[in-house]
mmCIF file of C-alpha atoms in Angstrom:
data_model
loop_
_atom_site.group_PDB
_atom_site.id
_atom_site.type_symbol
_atom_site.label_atom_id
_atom_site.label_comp_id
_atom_site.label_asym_id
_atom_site.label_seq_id
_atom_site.Cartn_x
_atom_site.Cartn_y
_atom_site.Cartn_z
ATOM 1 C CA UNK A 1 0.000 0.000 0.000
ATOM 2 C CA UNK A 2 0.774 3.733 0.152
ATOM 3 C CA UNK A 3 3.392 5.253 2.294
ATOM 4 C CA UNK A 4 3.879 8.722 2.575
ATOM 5 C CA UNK A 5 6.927 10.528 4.560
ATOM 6 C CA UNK A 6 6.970 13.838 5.399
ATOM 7 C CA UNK A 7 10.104 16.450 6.495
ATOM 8 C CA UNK A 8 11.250 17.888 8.521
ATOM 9 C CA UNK A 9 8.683 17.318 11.168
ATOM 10 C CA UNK A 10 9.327 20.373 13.150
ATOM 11 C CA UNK A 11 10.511 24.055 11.252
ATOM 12 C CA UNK A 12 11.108 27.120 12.682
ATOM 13 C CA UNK A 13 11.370 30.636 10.438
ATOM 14 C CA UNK A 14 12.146 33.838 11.094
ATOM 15 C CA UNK A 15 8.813 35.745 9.874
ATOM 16 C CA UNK A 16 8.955 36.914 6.725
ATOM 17 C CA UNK A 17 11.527 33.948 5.457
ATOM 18 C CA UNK A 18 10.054 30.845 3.146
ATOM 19 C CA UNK A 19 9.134 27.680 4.553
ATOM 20 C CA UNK A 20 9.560 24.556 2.885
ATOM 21 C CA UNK A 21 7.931 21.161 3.789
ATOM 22 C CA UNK A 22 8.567 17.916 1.758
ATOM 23 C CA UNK A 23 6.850 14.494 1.149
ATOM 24 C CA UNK A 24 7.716 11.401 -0.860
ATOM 25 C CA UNK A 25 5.084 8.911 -1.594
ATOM 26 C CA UNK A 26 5.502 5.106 -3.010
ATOM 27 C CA UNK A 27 2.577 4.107 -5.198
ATOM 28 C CA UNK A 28 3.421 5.706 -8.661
ATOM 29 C CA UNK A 29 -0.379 5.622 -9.227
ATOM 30 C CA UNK A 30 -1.045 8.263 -6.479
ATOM 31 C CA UNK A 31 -2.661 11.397 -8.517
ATOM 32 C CA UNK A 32 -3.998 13.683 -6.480
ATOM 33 C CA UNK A 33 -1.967 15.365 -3.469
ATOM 34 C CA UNK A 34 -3.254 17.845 -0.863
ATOM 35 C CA UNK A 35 -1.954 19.770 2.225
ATOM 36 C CA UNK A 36 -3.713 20.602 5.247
ATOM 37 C CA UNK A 37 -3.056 23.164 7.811
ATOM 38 C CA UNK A 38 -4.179 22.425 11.261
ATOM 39 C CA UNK A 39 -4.159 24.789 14.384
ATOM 40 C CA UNK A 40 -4.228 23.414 17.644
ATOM 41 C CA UNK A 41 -7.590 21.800 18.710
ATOM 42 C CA UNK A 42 -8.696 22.531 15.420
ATOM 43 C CA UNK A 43 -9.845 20.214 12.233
ATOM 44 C CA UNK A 44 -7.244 20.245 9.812
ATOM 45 C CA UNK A 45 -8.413 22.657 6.364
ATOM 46 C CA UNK A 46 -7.551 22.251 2.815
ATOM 47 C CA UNK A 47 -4.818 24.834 1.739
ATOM 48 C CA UNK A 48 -3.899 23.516 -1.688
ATOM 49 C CA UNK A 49 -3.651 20.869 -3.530
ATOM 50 C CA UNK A 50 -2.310 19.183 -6.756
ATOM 51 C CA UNK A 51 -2.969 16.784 -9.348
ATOM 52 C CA UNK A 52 -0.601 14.379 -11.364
ATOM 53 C CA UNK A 53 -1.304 16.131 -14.565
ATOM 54 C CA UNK A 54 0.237 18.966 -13.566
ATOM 55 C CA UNK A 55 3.728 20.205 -12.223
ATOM 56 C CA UNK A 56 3.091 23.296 -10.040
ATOM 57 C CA UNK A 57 0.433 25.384 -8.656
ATOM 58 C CA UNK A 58 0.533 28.595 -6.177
ATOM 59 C CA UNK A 59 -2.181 30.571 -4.561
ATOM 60 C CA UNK A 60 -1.073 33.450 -3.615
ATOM 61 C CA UNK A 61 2.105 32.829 -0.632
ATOM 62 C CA UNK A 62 1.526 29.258 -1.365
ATOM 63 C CA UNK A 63 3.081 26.989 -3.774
ATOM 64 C CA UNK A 64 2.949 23.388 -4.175
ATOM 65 C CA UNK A 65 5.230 21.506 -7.068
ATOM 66 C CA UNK A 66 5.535 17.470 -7.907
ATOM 67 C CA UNK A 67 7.922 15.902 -9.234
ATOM 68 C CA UNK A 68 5.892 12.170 -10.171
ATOM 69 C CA UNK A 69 9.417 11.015 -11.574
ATOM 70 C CA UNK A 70 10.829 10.954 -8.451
ATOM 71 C CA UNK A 71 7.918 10.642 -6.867
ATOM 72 C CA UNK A 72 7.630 13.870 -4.393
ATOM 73 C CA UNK A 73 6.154 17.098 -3.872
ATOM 74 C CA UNK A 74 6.941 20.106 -1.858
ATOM 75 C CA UNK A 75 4.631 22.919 0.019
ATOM 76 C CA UNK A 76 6.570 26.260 -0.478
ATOM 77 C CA UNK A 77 5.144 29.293 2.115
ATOM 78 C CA UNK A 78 6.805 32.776 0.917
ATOM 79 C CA UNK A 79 6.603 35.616 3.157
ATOM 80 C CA UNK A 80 5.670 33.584 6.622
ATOM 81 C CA UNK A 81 3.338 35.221 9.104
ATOM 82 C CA UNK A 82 2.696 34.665 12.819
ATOM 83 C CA UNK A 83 -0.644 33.129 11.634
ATOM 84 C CA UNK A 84 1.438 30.458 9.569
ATOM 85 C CA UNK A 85 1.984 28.489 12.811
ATOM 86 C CA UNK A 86 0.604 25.151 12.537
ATOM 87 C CA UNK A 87 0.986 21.853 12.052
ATOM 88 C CA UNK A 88 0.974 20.987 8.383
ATOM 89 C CA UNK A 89 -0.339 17.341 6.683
ATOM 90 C CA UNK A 90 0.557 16.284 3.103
ATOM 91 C CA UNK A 91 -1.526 13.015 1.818
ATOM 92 C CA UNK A 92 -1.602 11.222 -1.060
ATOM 93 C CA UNK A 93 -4.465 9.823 -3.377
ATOM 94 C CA UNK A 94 -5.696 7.358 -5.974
ATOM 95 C CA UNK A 95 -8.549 8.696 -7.192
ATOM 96 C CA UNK A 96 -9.885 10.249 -4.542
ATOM 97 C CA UNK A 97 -9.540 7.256 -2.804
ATOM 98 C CA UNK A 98 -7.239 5.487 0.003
ATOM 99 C CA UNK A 99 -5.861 8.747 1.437
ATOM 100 C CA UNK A 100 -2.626 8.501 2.912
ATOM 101 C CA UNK A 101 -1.515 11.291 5.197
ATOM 102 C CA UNK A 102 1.657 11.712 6.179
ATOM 103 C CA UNK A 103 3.241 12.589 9.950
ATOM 104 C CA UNK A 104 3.181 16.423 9.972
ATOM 105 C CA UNK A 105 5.215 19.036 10.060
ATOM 106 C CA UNK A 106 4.901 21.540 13.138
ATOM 107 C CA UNK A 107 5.837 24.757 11.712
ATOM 108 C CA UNK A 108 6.549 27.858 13.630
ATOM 109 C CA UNK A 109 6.812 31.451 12.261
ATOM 110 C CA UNK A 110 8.821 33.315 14.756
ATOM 111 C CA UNK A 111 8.403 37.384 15.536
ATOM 112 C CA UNK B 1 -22.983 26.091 3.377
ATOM 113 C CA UNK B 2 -22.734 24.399 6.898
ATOM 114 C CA UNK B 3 -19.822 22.433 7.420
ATOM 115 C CA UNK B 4 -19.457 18.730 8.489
ATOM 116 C CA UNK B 5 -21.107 18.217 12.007
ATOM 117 C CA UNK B 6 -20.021 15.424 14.533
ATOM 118 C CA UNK B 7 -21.175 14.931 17.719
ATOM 119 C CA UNK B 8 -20.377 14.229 20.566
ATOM 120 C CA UNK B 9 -17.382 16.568 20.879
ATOM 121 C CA UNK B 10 -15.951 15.176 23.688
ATOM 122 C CA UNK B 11 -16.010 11.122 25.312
ATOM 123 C CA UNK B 12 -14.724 9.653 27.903
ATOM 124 C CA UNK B 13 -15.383 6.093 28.564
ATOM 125 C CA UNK B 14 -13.336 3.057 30.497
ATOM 126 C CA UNK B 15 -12.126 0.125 28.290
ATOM 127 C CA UNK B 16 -14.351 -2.667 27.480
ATOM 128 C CA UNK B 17 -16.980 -0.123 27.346
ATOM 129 C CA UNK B 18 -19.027 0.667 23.751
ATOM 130 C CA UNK B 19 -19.041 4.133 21.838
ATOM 131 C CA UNK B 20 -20.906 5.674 18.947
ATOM 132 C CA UNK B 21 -19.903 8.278 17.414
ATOM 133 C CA UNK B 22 -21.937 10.292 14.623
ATOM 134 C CA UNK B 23 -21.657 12.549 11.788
ATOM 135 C CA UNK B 24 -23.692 14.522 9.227
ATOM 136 C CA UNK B 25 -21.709 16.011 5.621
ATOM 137 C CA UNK B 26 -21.707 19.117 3.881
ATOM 138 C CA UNK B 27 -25.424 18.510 2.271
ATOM 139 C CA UNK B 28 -25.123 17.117 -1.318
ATOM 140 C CA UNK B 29 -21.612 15.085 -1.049
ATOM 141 C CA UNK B 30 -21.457 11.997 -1.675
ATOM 142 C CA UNK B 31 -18.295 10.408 0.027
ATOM 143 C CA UNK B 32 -17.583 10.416 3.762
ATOM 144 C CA UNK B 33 -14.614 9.005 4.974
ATOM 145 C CA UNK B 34 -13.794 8.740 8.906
ATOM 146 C CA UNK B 35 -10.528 9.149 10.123
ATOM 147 C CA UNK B 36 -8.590 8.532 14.015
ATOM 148 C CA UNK B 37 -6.048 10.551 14.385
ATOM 149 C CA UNK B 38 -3.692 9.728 17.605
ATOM 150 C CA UNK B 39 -1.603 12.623 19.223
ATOM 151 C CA UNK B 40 1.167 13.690 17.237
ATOM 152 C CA UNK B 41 0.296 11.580 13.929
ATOM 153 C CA UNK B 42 -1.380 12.643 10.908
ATOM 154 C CA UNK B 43 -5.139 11.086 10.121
ATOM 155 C CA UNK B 44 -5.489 7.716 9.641
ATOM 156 C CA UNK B 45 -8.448 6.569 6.920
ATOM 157 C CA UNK B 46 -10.750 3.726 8.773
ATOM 158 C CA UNK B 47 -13.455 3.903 6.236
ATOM 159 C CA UNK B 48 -14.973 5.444 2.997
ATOM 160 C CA UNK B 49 -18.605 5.401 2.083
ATOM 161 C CA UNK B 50 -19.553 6.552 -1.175
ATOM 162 C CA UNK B 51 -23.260 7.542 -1.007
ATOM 163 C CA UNK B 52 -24.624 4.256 1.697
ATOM 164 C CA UNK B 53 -21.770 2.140 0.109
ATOM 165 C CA UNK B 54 -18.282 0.657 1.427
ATOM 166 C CA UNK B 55 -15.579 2.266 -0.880
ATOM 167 C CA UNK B 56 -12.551 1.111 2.089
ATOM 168 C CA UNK B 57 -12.641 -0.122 4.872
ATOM 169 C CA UNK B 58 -8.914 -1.964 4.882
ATOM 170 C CA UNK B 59 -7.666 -0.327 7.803
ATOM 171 C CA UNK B 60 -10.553 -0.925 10.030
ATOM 172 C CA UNK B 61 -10.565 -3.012 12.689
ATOM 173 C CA UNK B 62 -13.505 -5.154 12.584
ATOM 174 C CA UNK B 63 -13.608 -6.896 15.619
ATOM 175 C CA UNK B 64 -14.137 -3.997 17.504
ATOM 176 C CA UNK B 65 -15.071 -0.883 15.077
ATOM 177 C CA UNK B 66 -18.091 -1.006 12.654
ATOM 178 C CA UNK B 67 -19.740 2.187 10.605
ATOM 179 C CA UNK B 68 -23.255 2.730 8.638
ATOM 180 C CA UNK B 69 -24.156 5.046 6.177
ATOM 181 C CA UNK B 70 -27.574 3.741 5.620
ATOM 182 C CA UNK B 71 -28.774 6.117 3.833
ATOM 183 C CA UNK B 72 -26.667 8.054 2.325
ATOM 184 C CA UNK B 73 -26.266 11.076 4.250
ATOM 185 C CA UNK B 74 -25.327 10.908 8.073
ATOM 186 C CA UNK B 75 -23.250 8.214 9.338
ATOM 187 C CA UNK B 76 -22.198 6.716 12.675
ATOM 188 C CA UNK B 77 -19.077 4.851 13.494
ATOM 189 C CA UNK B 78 -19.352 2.468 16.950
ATOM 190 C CA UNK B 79 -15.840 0.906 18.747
ATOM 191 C CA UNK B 80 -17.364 -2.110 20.979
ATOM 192 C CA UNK B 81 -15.388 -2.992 23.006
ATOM 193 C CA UNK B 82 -12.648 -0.254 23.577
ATOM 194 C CA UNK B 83 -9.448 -0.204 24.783
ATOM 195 C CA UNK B 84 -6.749 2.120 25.690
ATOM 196 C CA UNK B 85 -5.064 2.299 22.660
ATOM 197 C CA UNK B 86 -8.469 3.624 20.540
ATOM 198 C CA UNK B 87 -7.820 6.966 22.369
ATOM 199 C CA UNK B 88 -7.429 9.430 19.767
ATOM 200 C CA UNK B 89 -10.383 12.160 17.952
ATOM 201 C CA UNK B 90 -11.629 10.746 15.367
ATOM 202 C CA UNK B 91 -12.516 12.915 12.394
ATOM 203 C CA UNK B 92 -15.364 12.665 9.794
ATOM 204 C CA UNK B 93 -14.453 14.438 6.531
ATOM 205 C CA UNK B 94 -16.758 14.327 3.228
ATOM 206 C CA UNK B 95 -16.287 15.609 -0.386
ATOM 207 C CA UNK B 96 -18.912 15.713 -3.721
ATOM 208 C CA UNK B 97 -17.090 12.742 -5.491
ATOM 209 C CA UNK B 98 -16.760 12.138 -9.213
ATOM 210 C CA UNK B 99 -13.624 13.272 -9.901
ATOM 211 C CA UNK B 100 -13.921 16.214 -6.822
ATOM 212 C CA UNK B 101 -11.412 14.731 -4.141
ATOM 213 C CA UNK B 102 -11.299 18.382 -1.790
ATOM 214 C CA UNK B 103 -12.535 16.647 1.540
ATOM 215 C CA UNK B 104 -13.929 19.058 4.509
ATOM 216 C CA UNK B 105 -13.057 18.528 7.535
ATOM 217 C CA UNK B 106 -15.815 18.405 11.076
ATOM 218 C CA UNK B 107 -14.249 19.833 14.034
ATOM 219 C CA UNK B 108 -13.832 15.875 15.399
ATOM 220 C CA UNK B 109 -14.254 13.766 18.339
ATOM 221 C CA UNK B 110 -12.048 13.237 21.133
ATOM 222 C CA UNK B 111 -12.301 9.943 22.577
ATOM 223 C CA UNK B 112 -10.636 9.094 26.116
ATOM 224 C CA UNK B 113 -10.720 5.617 26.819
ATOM 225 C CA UNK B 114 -9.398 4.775 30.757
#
C-alpha cells in the first residue's frame, strides 16, 4: 500500500523567510496530493492541492510543485506570518480514494 | 454552506466499554470518509462510504469498530469494546465525489478511553 513521509517534522522561520515542507510517496499511481493546515484543537483545512497532470500550482504565498518522476512534492510558504503556525499534513491519493496522510510538520513562524 | 457536524465533541469512557460516534456532511456530497487521528500523527483513513456504500474499509478493525451510512447522508461509526489504545479524535471528513477529491473537515471527536 501507500506510504507517505513527510520532512522535517518540526521548522522554525524567522517571519517573513520561506518555509519549505517535503513528502515522498511510493505508489506511482497516487494522482492527487493535498496539504492541510491544522491549528491546535482545530480540524485540519484544505490549503492547496495538486494533481498528477500537472507540475506546479501557487495561490497566492503558497506553492505546491511534484515531481511524479521521483515521486515527491513540496509545500513552499513565501513571506511567513505569525498566523502560519501550525501543524501541516501532506496526503496522497488514488482517485480520490485510500488517502494517505503523512506525519506532519509543526511549523513555527517566529516574531 | 454548513460544514461537516459530529457529535459528541468530547467522550470519555473506560475500556471494554461501547461508543458511537456520529456525523452529518456538507449537504449534497457523496463520500464520507472517517478518520482517528492519535496525538502527534497525521489522520489515519478507517473507512470510505460513497453515497450508503463501502468504498474502504482496509484499515478498520472489525472486531471492535463497525460504521453505517444507511442512507446516504449521516453516518455513525461504533468501537465495541474499547481499549486504551483507541484513544485518539476521530474525524469525519466528506467531499462531492466524481472526480472532486477536496474533503472538509468536522471539528472531530475526542475519545478518552481509561
Amino acid at each position: 500500500g501507500e506510504n507517505v513521509e513527510q520532512h522535517p517534522s518540526t521548522l522554525s522561520v524567522q517571519e517573513g523567510d520561506s518555509a519549505v515542507i517535503k513528502c515522498t510517496y511510493s505508489d506511482s499511481a497516487s494522482n492527487y496530493f493535498p496539504w492541510y493546515k491544522q491549528e491546535l484543537g482545530k480540524r485540519p483545512q484544505l490549503i492547496i492541492d495538486i494533481r498528477s497532470n500537472v507540475g506546479e500550482k501557487k495561490d497566492q504565498r503558497i506553492a505546491v510543485t511534484l515531481n511524479k518522476t521521483a515521486k515527491h512534492f513540496s509545500l513552499h510558504i513565501t513571506e511567513t506570518q505569525p498566523e502560519d503556525s501550525a501543524v501541516y499534513f501532506c496526503a496522497a491519493s488514488l482517485g480520490g480514494q485510500n488517502f494517505v496522510f503523512g506525519p506532519g510538520t509543526r511549523l513555527s513562524v517566529l516574531p | 454552506e454548513a460544514g461537516v457536524a459530529q457529535s459528541p465533541r468530547y467522550k470519555i469512557i473506560e475500556k471494554r466499554q461501547s461508543v458511537a460516534f456520529w456525523c452529518n456532511p456538507i449537504s449534497g456530497h457523496a463520500t464520507l470518509y472517517w478518520y482517528q487521528q492519535i496525538l502527534g500523527q497525521g489522520p489515519k483513513l478507517l473507512i470510505q462510504f460513497q453515497n450508503n456504500g463501502v468504498v474502504d474499509d482496509s484499515q478498520l478493525p472489525k472486531d471492535r469498530f463497525s460504521a453505517e451510512r444507511l442512507k446516504g447522508v449521516d453516518s455513525t461509526l461504533k468501537i465495541q469494546p474499547a481499549k486504551l489504545e483507541d484513544s485518539a479524535v476521530y474525524l469525519c471528513a466528506s467531499s462531492w465525489g466524481q472526480g472532486t477529491y477536496e474533503q472538509y473537515f468536522g471539528p472531530g471527536t475526542r475519545l478518552t478511553v481509561t
